[in-house]
PDB file of C-alpha atoms in Angstrom:
ATOM      1  CA  MET A 927     -14.539 -10.358  -3.368  1.00 69.00           C
ATOM      2  CA  CYS A 928     -12.947  -7.825  -5.732  1.00 62.00           C
ATOM      3  CA  ARG A 929     -15.669  -8.273  -8.333  1.00 63.00           C
ATOM      4  CA  GLN A 930     -18.428  -7.750  -5.785  1.00 71.00           C
ATOM      5  CA  SER A 931     -16.813  -4.585  -4.460  1.00 65.00           C
ATOM      6  CA  TYR A 932     -16.417  -3.211  -7.993  1.00 62.00           C
ATOM      7  CA  SER A 933     -19.583  -4.538  -9.604  1.00 66.00           C
ATOM      8  CA  GLY A 934     -19.896  -1.354 -11.684  1.00 72.00           C
ATOM      9  CA  ALA A 935     -16.279  -1.245 -12.812  1.00 79.00           C
ATOM     10  CA  SER A 936     -15.199  -1.235 -16.437  1.00 83.00           C
ATOM     11  CA  SER A 937     -11.868  -2.687 -17.510  1.00 84.00           C
ATOM     12  CA  GLN A 938      -9.655  -2.760 -20.564  1.00 88.00           C
ATOM     13  CA  LEU A 939      -6.557  -4.739 -21.444  1.00 89.00           C
ATOM     14  CA  VAL A 940      -4.697  -1.939 -23.244  1.00 92.00           C
ATOM     15  CA  HIS A 941      -1.959  -4.368 -24.311  1.00 93.00           C
ATOM     16  CA  PRO A 942      -0.605  -7.574 -22.711  1.00 92.00           C
ATOM     17  CA  GLY A 943       1.518  -5.543 -20.288  1.00 94.00           C
ATOM     18  CA  LYS A 944      -0.991  -2.810 -19.389  1.00 95.00           C
ATOM     19  CA  TYR A 945      -4.428  -2.940 -17.774  1.00 94.00           C
ATOM     20  CA  GLN A 946      -6.912  -0.156 -16.994  1.00 93.00           C
ATOM     21  CA  ILE A 947      -9.757  -0.111 -14.463  1.00 91.00           C
ATOM     22  CA  LYS A 948     -12.416   2.587 -14.101  1.00 90.00           C
ATOM     23  CA  THR A 949     -14.790   2.562 -11.154  1.00 87.00           C
ATOM     24  CA  ALA A 950     -17.598   5.055 -10.655  1.00 85.00           C
ATOM     25  CA  ASP A 951     -17.782   4.734  -6.862  1.00 82.00           C
ATOM     26  CA  GLY A 952     -14.153   5.698  -6.230  1.00 87.00           C
ATOM     27  CA  PHE A 953     -13.346   6.281  -2.568  1.00 91.00           C
ATOM     28  CA  SER A 954     -16.250   5.522  -0.239  1.00 89.00           C
ATOM     29  CA  TYR A 955     -17.298   7.207   3.031  1.00 91.00           C
ATOM     30  CA  ASP A 956     -15.140   4.962   5.208  1.00 92.00           C
ATOM     31  CA  SER A 957     -12.045   5.669   3.083  1.00 94.00           C
ATOM     32  CA  PHE A 958     -11.543   9.075   4.715  1.00 95.00           C
ATOM     33  CA  ASN A 959      -9.857  10.035   7.973  1.00 94.00           C
ATOM     34  CA  PRO A 960     -11.185  12.657  10.457  1.00 92.00           C
ATOM     35  CA  ARG A 961      -9.714  15.387   8.236  1.00 92.00           C
ATOM     36  CA  ALA A 962     -11.791  14.165   5.271  1.00 94.00           C
ATOM     37  CA  ARG A 963      -8.691  12.963   3.437  1.00 96.00           C
ATOM     38  CA  PRO A 964      -8.157   9.474   1.987  1.00 96.00           C
ATOM     39  CA  SER A 965      -6.476   7.129   4.454  1.00 97.00           C
ATOM     40  CA  LEU A 966      -3.193   5.596   3.353  1.00 96.00           C
ATOM     41  CA  TRP A 967      -4.399   2.008   3.736  1.00 96.00           C
ATOM     42  CA  CYS A 968      -7.565   2.712   1.739  1.00 96.00           C
ATOM     43  CA  VAL A 969      -5.423   3.989  -1.129  1.00 97.00           C
ATOM     44  CA  GLN A 970      -3.419   0.765  -0.872  1.00 96.00           C
ATOM     45  CA  ARG A 971      -6.633  -1.277  -0.956  1.00 93.00           C
ATOM     46  CA  MET A 972      -7.728   0.616  -4.064  1.00 93.00           C
ATOM     47  CA  PHE A 973      -4.533  -0.380  -5.868  1.00 95.00           C
ATOM     48  CA  GLU A 974      -4.791  -3.928  -4.564  1.00 90.00           C
ATOM     49  CA  LYS A 975      -8.376  -4.425  -5.701  1.00 86.00           C
ATOM     50  CA  CYS A 976      -7.792  -2.938  -9.140  1.00 88.00           C
ATOM     51  CA  ASN A 977      -4.752  -5.144  -9.758  1.00 86.00           C
ATOM     52  CA  PHE A 978      -6.499  -8.291  -8.669  1.00 81.00           C
ATOM     53  CA  LEU A 979      -9.496  -7.468 -10.819  1.00 83.00           C
ATOM     54  CA  GLY A 980      -7.036  -7.515 -13.699  1.00 85.00           C
ATOM     55  CA  PHE A 981      -5.388 -10.741 -12.534  1.00 85.00           C
ATOM     56  CA  LEU A 982      -8.643 -12.629 -11.989  1.00 77.00           C
ATOM     57  CA  ALA A 983     -10.367 -12.559 -15.364  1.00 62.00           C
ATOM     58  CA  GLU A 984     -13.313 -14.933 -15.708  1.00 58.00           C
ATOM     59  CA  PRO A 985     -12.370 -18.497 -16.796  1.00 50.00           C
ATOM     60  CA  GLY A 986     -12.697 -18.781 -20.558  1.00 50.00           C
ATOM     61  CA  HIS A 987     -11.723 -15.120 -21.023  1.00 50.00           C
ATOM     62  CA  TRP A 988      -7.956 -15.419 -20.634  1.00 47.00           C
ATOM     63  CA  GLY A 989      -7.428 -12.946 -23.462  1.00 54.00           C
ATOM     64  CA  THR A 990      -8.585 -10.182 -21.117  1.00 68.00           C
ATOM     65  CA  GLN A 991      -6.540 -11.288 -18.100  1.00 82.00           C
ATOM     66  CA  PHE A 992      -3.677  -9.067 -16.993  1.00 90.00           C
ATOM     67  CA  LEU A 993      -0.322 -10.923 -17.184  1.00 92.00           C
ATOM     68  CA  ASP A 994      -1.953 -14.374 -17.570  1.00 89.00           C
ATOM     69  CA  ILE A 995      -1.576 -14.909 -13.830  1.00 84.00           C
ATOM     70  CA  GLY A 996      -4.130 -17.741 -13.762  1.00 78.00           C
ATOM     71  CA  ARG A 997      -2.360 -19.825 -16.378  1.00 82.00           C
ATOM     72  CA  PHE A 998       0.603 -21.158 -14.416  1.00 79.00           C
ATOM     73  CA  ASP A 999       0.876 -23.330 -11.358  1.00 85.00           C
ATOM     74  CA  CYS A1000       2.668 -21.236  -8.770  1.00 89.00           C
ATOM     75  CA  MET A1001       1.801 -18.552  -6.241  1.00 90.00           C
ATOM     76  CA  ILE A1002       2.708 -14.881  -6.240  1.00 91.00           C
ATOM     77  CA  PHE A1003       3.740 -13.061  -3.076  1.00 93.00           C
ATOM     78  CA  LEU A1004       3.797  -9.294  -2.625  1.00 94.00           C
ATOM     79  CA  ALA A1005       7.330  -8.624  -1.404  1.00 95.00           C
ATOM     80  CA  ALA A1006       7.609  -4.822  -1.422  1.00 96.00           C
ATOM     81  CA  VAL A1007       5.677  -1.630  -2.151  1.00 96.00           C
ATOM     82  CA  GLU A1008       6.704   1.937  -2.953  1.00 97.00           C
ATOM     83  CA  MET A1009       3.938   4.559  -2.978  1.00 98.00           C
ATOM     84  CA  ARG A1010       4.282   8.199  -4.000  1.00 98.00           C
ATOM     85  CA  CYS A1011       1.429  10.620  -3.259  1.00 98.00           C
ATOM     86  CA  LYS A1012       0.775  14.105  -4.638  1.00 97.00           C
ATOM     87  CA  PRO A1013      -0.838  16.934  -2.610  1.00 96.00           C
ATOM     88  CA  GLU A1014      -3.919  16.774  -4.863  1.00 96.00           C
ATOM     89  CA  LEU A1015      -4.827  13.421  -3.335  1.00 96.00           C
ATOM     90  CA  TYR A1016      -5.600  15.197  -0.049  1.00 96.00           C
ATOM     91  CA  ASP A1017      -7.148  18.378  -1.482  1.00 94.00           C
ATOM     92  CA  HIS A1018     -10.754  18.808  -0.295  1.00 91.00           C
ATOM     93  CA  ARG A1019     -11.615  20.567  -3.551  1.00 90.00           C
ATOM     94  CA  THR A1020     -10.703  17.509  -5.615  1.00 90.00           C
ATOM     95  CA  ARG A1021     -13.527  15.060  -6.307  1.00 90.00           C
ATOM     96  CA  LYS A1022     -12.616  11.513  -5.318  1.00 92.00           C
ATOM     97  CA  GLN A1023     -15.080   9.794  -7.658  1.00 90.00           C
ATOM     98  CA  PRO A1024     -14.780   8.231 -10.174  1.00 92.00           C
ATOM     99  CA  VAL A1025     -11.323   6.657 -10.031  1.00 94.00           C
ATOM    100  CA  GLN A1026      -9.158   5.275 -12.817  1.00 95.00           C
ATOM    101  CA  VAL A1027      -6.165   3.007 -12.184  1.00 96.00           C
ATOM    102  CA  ASP A1028      -3.673   2.161 -14.927  1.00 97.00           C
ATOM    103  CA  SER A1029      -1.355  -0.761 -14.118  1.00 97.00           C
ATOM    104  CA  GLU A1030       1.683  -1.524 -16.235  1.00 97.00           C
ATOM    105  CA  LEU A1031       4.366  -4.196 -16.109  1.00 97.00           C
ATOM    106  CA  VAL A1032       7.752  -2.444 -15.893  1.00 97.00           C
ATOM    107  CA  ARG A1033      10.145  -5.212 -14.855  1.00 96.00           C
ATOM    108  CA  VAL A1034      10.536  -8.955 -15.386  1.00 96.00           C
ATOM    109  CA  GLY A1035      13.188 -10.634 -13.245  1.00 93.00           C
ATOM    110  CA  ASN A1036      14.314 -14.238 -12.852  1.00 93.00           C
ATOM    111  CA  THR A1037      11.861 -14.932 -10.028  1.00 95.00           C
ATOM    112  CA  SER A1038       9.926 -11.684  -9.765  1.00 94.00           C
ATOM    113  CA  PHE A1039       8.093  -8.919 -11.582  1.00 96.00           C
ATOM    114  CA  LYS A1040       7.179  -5.317 -10.886  1.00 96.00           C
ATOM    115  CA  ILE A1041       3.944  -3.458 -11.633  1.00 97.00           C
ATOM    116  CA  ARG A1042       3.566   0.317 -11.637  1.00 97.00           C
ATOM    117  CA  SER A1043       0.020   1.518 -10.941  1.00 98.00           C
ATOM    118  CA  SER A1044      -1.160   5.106 -11.393  1.00 98.00           C
ATOM    119  CA  LEU A1045      -4.350   6.450  -9.807  1.00 98.00           C
ATOM    120  CA  PHE A1046      -6.224   9.241 -11.591  1.00 98.00           C
ATOM    121  CA  LEU A1047      -9.028  11.503 -10.378  1.00 96.00           C
ATOM    122  CA  PRO A1048     -11.428  13.129 -12.873  1.00 90.00           C
ATOM    123  CA  GLU A1049     -10.264  16.747 -12.627  1.00 87.00           C
ATOM    124  CA  ILE A1050      -6.502  16.160 -12.749  1.00 93.00           C
ATOM    125  CA  ALA A1051      -4.554  15.097 -15.831  1.00 93.00           C
ATOM    126  CA  LYS A1052      -1.618  13.539 -13.969  1.00 96.00           C
ATOM    127  CA  PRO A1053      -1.836  10.685 -11.455  1.00 97.00           C
ATOM    128  CA  VAL A1054      -2.345  11.781  -7.843  1.00 97.00           C
ATOM    129  CA  THR A1055      -0.732   8.582  -6.575  1.00 98.00           C
ATOM    130  CA  GLN A1056       1.662   6.051  -8.051  1.00 98.00           C
ATOM    131  CA  GLU A1057       2.612   2.708  -6.589  1.00 98.00           C
ATOM    132  CA  ASP A1058       5.269   0.163  -7.492  1.00 97.00           C
ATOM    133  CA  MET A1059       4.431  -3.377  -6.403  1.00 96.00           C
ATOM    134  CA  TYR A1060       7.148  -6.050  -6.387  1.00 96.00           C
ATOM    135  CA  PHE A1061       5.857  -9.625  -6.677  1.00 95.00           C
ATOM    136  CA  VAL A1062       7.808 -12.866  -6.262  1.00 95.00           C
ATOM    137  CA  PHE A1063       6.875 -16.206  -7.848  1.00 95.00           C
ATOM    138  CA  ILE A1064       6.653 -18.896  -5.135  1.00 95.00           C
ATOM    139  CA  ASP A1065       6.720 -22.663  -5.666  1.00 94.00           C
ATOM    140  CA  LYS A1066       3.658 -24.265  -4.037  1.00 92.00           C
ATOM    141  CA  ASP A1067       5.613 -27.255  -2.710  1.00 93.00           C
ATOM    142  CA  THR A1068       8.912 -25.767  -1.550  1.00 94.00           C
ATOM    143  CA  ARG A1069       7.501 -22.332  -0.631  1.00 92.00           C
ATOM    144  CA  LYS A1070      10.651 -20.806  -2.135  1.00 94.00           C
ATOM    145  CA  PRO A1071      11.105 -18.352  -5.025  1.00 95.00           C
ATOM    146  CA  THR A1072      10.849 -19.977  -8.434  1.00 96.00           C
ATOM    147  CA  SER A1073      11.071 -18.951 -12.075  1.00 95.00           C
ATOM    148  CA  PRO A1074       7.899 -18.397 -14.111  1.00 92.00           C
ATOM    149  CA  PRO A1075       7.235 -20.620 -17.155  1.00 91.00           C
ATOM    150  CA  SER A1076       9.480 -19.905 -20.134  1.00 93.00           C
ATOM    151  CA  TRP A1077       6.486 -18.994 -22.322  1.00 94.00           C
ATOM    152  CA  TRP A1078       5.535 -16.280 -19.817  1.00 95.00           C
ATOM    153  CA  LYS A1079       8.995 -14.700 -19.827  1.00 94.00           C
ATOM    154  CA  GLU A1080       9.106 -14.825 -23.623  1.00 94.00           C
ATOM    155  CA  LYS A1081       5.739 -13.068 -23.852  1.00 95.00           C
ATOM    156  CA  TYR A1082       6.309 -10.380 -21.231  1.00 96.00           C
ATOM    157  CA  ALA A1083      10.065  -9.730 -21.159  1.00 95.00           C
ATOM    158  CA  ARG A1084       9.608  -7.142 -23.935  1.00 95.00           C
ATOM    159  CA  TYR A1085       7.762  -4.894 -21.448  1.00 96.00           C
ATOM    160  CA  SER A1086      10.620  -4.907 -18.948  1.00 94.00           C
ATOM    161  CA  GLN A1087      12.251  -1.481 -18.679  1.00 94.00           C
ATOM    162  CA  PRO A1088      15.833  -0.607 -17.665  1.00 90.00           C
ATOM    163  CA  ASN A1089      16.689   0.641 -14.180  1.00 88.00           C
ATOM    164  CA  GLU A1090      13.521  -0.751 -12.604  1.00 90.00           C
ATOM    165  CA  GLY A1091      15.122  -3.078 -10.075  1.00 80.00           C
ATOM    166  CA  PRO A1092      14.034  -3.110  -6.418  1.00 72.00           C
ATOM    167  CA  ARG A1093      14.863  -0.003  -4.424  1.00 72.00           C
ATOM    168  CA  GLY A1094      16.755  -0.902  -1.297  1.00 74.00           C
ATOM    169  CA  MET A1095      15.346   0.088   2.074  1.00 80.00           C
ATOM    170  CA  ARG A1096      17.613   0.489   5.059  1.00 83.00           C
ATOM    171  CA  SER A1097      16.668  -1.513   8.143  1.00 87.00           C
ATOM    172  CA  TYR A1098      17.456  -0.429  11.692  1.00 87.00           C
ATOM    173  CA  ASP A1099      18.087  -2.307  14.918  1.00 87.00           C
ATOM    174  CA  LEU A1100      15.551  -0.674  17.203  1.00 89.00           C
ATOM    175  CA  SER A1101      17.127  -2.236  20.287  1.00 81.00           C
ATOM    176  CA  GLN A1102      20.032   0.178  19.799  1.00 76.00           C
ATOM    177  CA  ALA A1103      17.691   3.169  20.174  1.00 77.00           C
ATOM    178  CA  ALA A1104      15.398   1.936  22.922  1.00 74.00           C
ATOM    179  CA  ASP A1105      14.851   5.353  24.510  1.00 76.00           C
ATOM    180  CA  ALA A1106      13.635   6.848  21.214  1.00 82.00           C
ATOM    181  CA  VAL A1107      11.267   4.041  20.227  1.00 90.00           C
ATOM    182  CA  ASP A1108       7.478   4.241  20.488  1.00 93.00           C
ATOM    183  CA  HIS A1109       5.367   1.085  20.685  1.00 93.00           C
ATOM    184  CA  GLU A1110       1.801  -0.060  20.196  1.00 96.00           C
ATOM    185  CA  GLU A1111       0.227  -3.522  20.194  1.00 97.00           C
ATOM    186  CA  PHE A1112      -2.561  -4.803  17.947  1.00 98.00           C
ATOM    187  CA  ARG A1113      -4.515  -8.029  18.223  1.00 98.00           C
ATOM    188  CA  VAL A1114      -5.370  -9.323  14.730  1.00 98.00           C
ATOM    189  CA  ARG A1115      -9.132  -9.286  14.180  1.00 98.00           C
ATOM    190  CA  SER A1116     -11.288 -10.815  11.470  1.00 97.00           C
ATOM    191  CA  VAL A1117     -11.611  -7.427   9.739  1.00 95.00           C
ATOM    192  CA  ASP A1118      -7.827  -7.463   9.189  1.00 97.00           C
ATOM    193  CA  LEU A1119      -7.830 -10.722   7.196  1.00 95.00           C
ATOM    194  CA  ASP A1120      -7.590 -11.397   3.470  1.00 91.00           C
ATOM    195  CA  PRO A1121      -9.348 -14.303   1.653  1.00 87.00           C
ATOM    196  CA  TYR A1122      -6.515 -16.626   2.747  1.00 87.00           C
ATOM    197  CA  CYS A1123      -7.106 -15.651   6.403  1.00 93.00           C
ATOM    198  CA  HIS A1124      -3.751 -13.905   6.723  1.00 95.00           C
ATOM    199  CA  VAL A1125      -3.493 -10.214   7.602  1.00 97.00           C
ATOM    200  CA  ASN A1126      -4.162  -8.237   4.430  1.00 95.00           C
ATOM    201  CA  ASN A1127      -1.333  -6.065   3.155  1.00 95.00           C
ATOM    202  CA  ALA A1128      -3.100  -2.740   3.700  1.00 97.00           C
ATOM    203  CA  ALA A1129      -3.690  -3.537   7.385  1.00 98.00           C
ATOM    204  CA  TYR A1130       0.045  -3.354   8.103  1.00 98.00           C
ATOM    205  CA  LEU A1131       0.053   0.241   6.865  1.00 98.00           C
ATOM    206  CA  ARG A1132      -2.935   1.000   9.086  1.00 98.00           C
ATOM    207  CA  PHE A1133      -1.192  -0.505  12.135  1.00 98.00           C
ATOM    208  CA  CYS A1134       1.865   1.688  11.503  1.00 98.00           C
ATOM    209  CA  TYR A1135      -0.051   4.899  10.879  1.00 98.00           C
ATOM    210  CA  GLU A1136      -2.318   4.385  13.895  1.00 97.00           C
ATOM    211  CA  THR A1137       0.716   3.741  16.092  1.00 97.00           C
ATOM    212  CA  TYR A1138       2.117   7.112  15.067  1.00 96.00           C
ATOM    213  CA  VAL A1139      -1.219   8.913  15.595  1.00 96.00           C
ATOM    214  CA  SER A1140      -1.683   7.317  19.034  1.00 95.00           C
ATOM    215  CA  SER A1141       1.825   8.317  20.085  1.00 94.00           C
ATOM    216  CA  HIS A1142       1.344  11.899  18.888  1.00 93.00           C
ATOM    217  CA  ILE A1143      -1.988  12.376  20.674  1.00 93.00           C
ATOM    218  CA  ARG A1144      -0.632  10.902  23.925  1.00 92.00           C
ATOM    219  CA  LYS A1145       2.320  13.298  23.874  1.00 91.00           C
ATOM    220  CA  PHE A1146       0.878  16.457  22.344  1.00 90.00           C
ATOM    221  CA  GLY A1147      -2.891  16.163  22.015  1.00 89.00           C
ATOM    222  CA  TYR A1148      -4.582  17.764  19.020  1.00 82.00           C
ATOM    223  CA  ARG A1149      -3.305  21.333  19.379  1.00 74.00           C
ATOM    224  CA  SER A1150       0.483  21.311  19.630  1.00 75.00           C
ATOM    225  CA  ASN A1151       3.389  20.033  17.552  1.00 77.00           C
ATOM    226  CA  GLY A1152       1.378  19.684  14.360  1.00 82.00           C
ATOM    227  CA  ASP A1153      -1.640  17.694  13.291  1.00 89.00           C
ATOM    228  CA  PRO A1154      -1.598  14.023  14.347  1.00 92.00           C
ATOM    229  CA  PHE A1155      -3.373  13.129  11.085  1.00 94.00           C
ATOM    230  CA  ARG A1156      -0.455  13.849   8.774  1.00 94.00           C
ATOM    231  CA  ASN A1157      -0.605  13.547   4.986  1.00 96.00           C
ATOM    232  CA  VAL A1158       1.751  10.839   3.742  1.00 97.00           C
ATOM    233  CA  ARG A1159       4.063  11.765   0.860  1.00 97.00           C
ATOM    234  CA  ASN A1160       5.970   8.512   0.280  1.00 96.00           C
ATOM    235  CA  ILE A1161       6.228   5.033   1.709  1.00 97.00           C
ATOM    236  CA  ILE A1162       8.626   2.171   1.103  1.00 96.00           C
ATOM    237  CA  CYS A1163       7.796  -1.145   2.745  1.00 96.00           C
ATOM    238  CA  ASN A1164       8.927  -4.771   2.810  1.00 96.00           C
ATOM    239  CA  PHE A1165       6.657  -7.715   3.555  1.00 97.00           C
ATOM    240  CA  LYS A1166       8.810 -10.301   5.343  1.00 95.00           C
ATOM    241  CA  GLY A1167       6.305 -12.672   6.947  1.00 96.00           C
ATOM    242  CA  ASP A1168       2.660 -13.076   7.829  1.00 96.00           C
ATOM    243  CA  ALA A1169       0.197 -12.985  10.708  1.00 98.00           C
ATOM    244  CA  ASP A1170      -3.026 -14.835  11.468  1.00 97.00           C
ATOM    245  CA  PHE A1171      -6.223 -14.223  13.385  1.00 97.00           C
ATOM    246  CA  GLY A1172      -5.570 -13.660  17.084  1.00 97.00           C
ATOM    247  CA  ASP A1173      -1.847 -12.931  16.752  1.00 98.00           C
ATOM    248  CA  LEU A1174      -0.531 -10.117  18.943  1.00 98.00           C
ATOM    249  CA  LEU A1175       1.579  -7.751  16.850  1.00 98.00           C
ATOM    250  CA  LYS A1176       4.025  -5.255  18.308  1.00 97.00           C
ATOM    251  CA  VAL A1177       4.506  -2.108  16.220  1.00 97.00           C
ATOM    252  CA  SER A1178       7.548   0.073  16.935  1.00 96.00           C
ATOM    253  CA  PHE A1179       8.842   3.213  15.254  1.00 96.00           C
ATOM    254  CA  ILE A1180      11.597   5.809  15.410  1.00 94.00           C
ATOM    255  CA  GLU A1181      12.484   8.904  13.438  1.00 91.00           C
ATOM    256  CA  ALA A1182      14.393   7.584  10.424  1.00 87.00           C
ATOM    257  CA  PRO A1183      18.062   8.524  11.069  1.00 81.00           C
ATOM    258  CA  CYS A1184      18.919   9.033   7.389  1.00 76.00           C
ATOM    259  CA  ASN A1185      15.680  10.625   6.213  1.00 78.00           C
ATOM    260  CA  GLU A1186      14.600  13.842   7.917  1.00 77.00           C
ATOM    261  CA  GLY A1187      10.829  14.098   8.261  1.00 81.00           C
ATOM    262  CA  ALA A1188      10.296  10.345   7.936  1.00 93.00           C
ATOM    263  CA  LEU A1189       9.535   7.538  10.378  1.00 96.00           C
ATOM    264  CA  TYR A1190      10.790   3.962  10.318  1.00 96.00           C
ATOM    265  CA  PHE A1191       8.402   1.205  11.481  1.00 97.00           C
ATOM    266  CA  GLN A1192       8.807  -2.462  12.363  1.00 97.00           C
ATOM    267  CA  ILE A1193       6.073  -4.985  13.106  1.00 98.00           C
ATOM    268  CA  VAL A1194       7.075  -8.044  15.144  1.00 97.00           C
ATOM    269  CA  ASN A1195       4.907 -11.154  15.386  1.00 98.00           C
ATOM    270  CA  GLY A1196       6.210 -13.021  18.430  1.00 96.00           C
ATOM    271  CA  SER A1197       8.731 -15.749  17.644  1.00 95.00           C
ATOM    272  CA  LYS A1198       8.359 -15.089  13.907  1.00 96.00           C
ATOM    273  CA  GLY A1199      10.322 -11.888  14.386  1.00 96.00           C
ATOM    274  CA  VAL A1200       9.993  -8.893  12.063  1.00 97.00           C
ATOM    275  CA  ILE A1201       7.254  -9.551   9.509  1.00 98.00           C
ATOM    276  CA  PHE A1202       6.929  -6.018   8.108  1.00 98.00           C
ATOM    277  CA  GLU A1203       8.974  -2.842   7.944  1.00 97.00           C
ATOM    278  CA  CYS A1204       8.434   0.495   6.270  1.00 96.00           C
ATOM    279  CA  THR A1205       9.668   4.049   6.006  1.00 96.00           C
ATOM    280  CA  MET A1206       6.896   6.663   5.928  1.00 97.00           C
ATOM    281  CA  GLU A1207       7.573  10.245   4.840  1.00 96.00           C
ATOM    282  CA  PHE A1208       5.087  13.080   5.444  1.00 95.00           C
ATOM    283  CA  PHE A1209       4.274  16.343   3.691  1.00 94.00           C
ATOM    284  CA  PRO A1210       5.207  19.546   5.556  1.00 90.00           C
ATOM    285  CA  GLN A1211       2.217  21.082   7.319  1.00 81.00           C
ATOM    286  CA  LEU A1212       0.952  24.359   5.894  1.00 65.00           C
ATOM    287  CA  GLU A1213      -0.361  27.384   7.791  1.00 50.00           C
ATOM    288  CA  CYS A1214      -3.878  26.800   6.457  1.00 47.00           C
ATOM    289  CA  GLU A1215      -3.757  23.278   7.878  1.00 53.00           C
ATOM    290  CA  ARG A1216      -2.711  24.673  11.275  1.00 55.00           C
ATOM    291  CA  GLU A1217      -5.734  27.000  11.302  1.00 52.00           C
ATOM    292  CA  GLU A1218      -8.005  24.155  10.289  1.00 52.00           C
ATOM    293  CA  ARG A1219      -6.545  21.970  13.040  1.00 49.00           C
ATOM    294  CA  GLU A1220      -7.128  24.632  15.700  1.00 52.00           C
ATOM    295  CA  LYS A1221     -10.755  25.025  14.645  1.00 53.00           C
ATOM    296  CA  TYR A1222     -11.155  21.270  14.903  1.00 46.00           C
ATOM    297  CA  ALA A1223      -9.512  21.206  18.347  1.00 48.00           C
ATOM    298  CA  VAL A1224     -12.018  23.795  19.613  1.00 46.00           C
ATOM    299  CA  THR A1225     -14.924  21.596  18.518  1.00 48.00           C
ATOM    300  CA  MET A1226     -13.295  18.690  20.377  1.00 44.00           C
ATOM    301  CA  GLY A1227     -13.362  20.788  23.563  1.00 45.00           C
TER     302      GLY A1227
END
């Protein structure tokens, strides 16, 4: 799937702990929201596809495979993500094609590892988005965290950097703030699934963002209290379970009590409980954005 979507991509294993992908197509038409800015979940998909292109080198070409993922007999599970976005990501004057993603191993733990990916656009020297992805090794039989092979740790431990442990995210009991909680429900569709027929990771971000947008438009419409299509500055999220086709997911959010300007989301999948949570922080809205929003509202009638 990744190779078909990036058939024109070029890749380079810079060293065993660093991989680079360049793709000429960059962000496509359906990657943009109504404000012509990249959607959060499409940015996440970009990182996801570039990393898995590195993981899934062709058999017989293991020397070009990022982190030798295909050489050991266990699964990897994405446990957490931290994404940091710069204003240039949303700037209309910035070309969104081609895209370059550099992914680098920055931590090797006993049962986990962490990759830092940086997304570059052609006219900007520094990355416009960075993402830390925390993966856990999972035993296929017990479905519990396990250690990677000793040869793997010996090869890659040298790339582990200090102070790169997981960043804690505070969870909240939304039942204690029932009057301040907004809700939305989503039925999982086929378009939300990954190759294993579970909900793909980026879809959870879309469910959260769309819940916020729906709540804003219901309460304020398009004209008042800011633009419903806010630009995301940072996200921190934990993946705690999964969902399948047809599941009914309940998304709830509140204003994060300890982080002004941020929202805290939970996704509950029936009896499975909370399967995803995240904190989403937005950029302040500028006066030029307000004027642009009002022009858009007029065209909407």
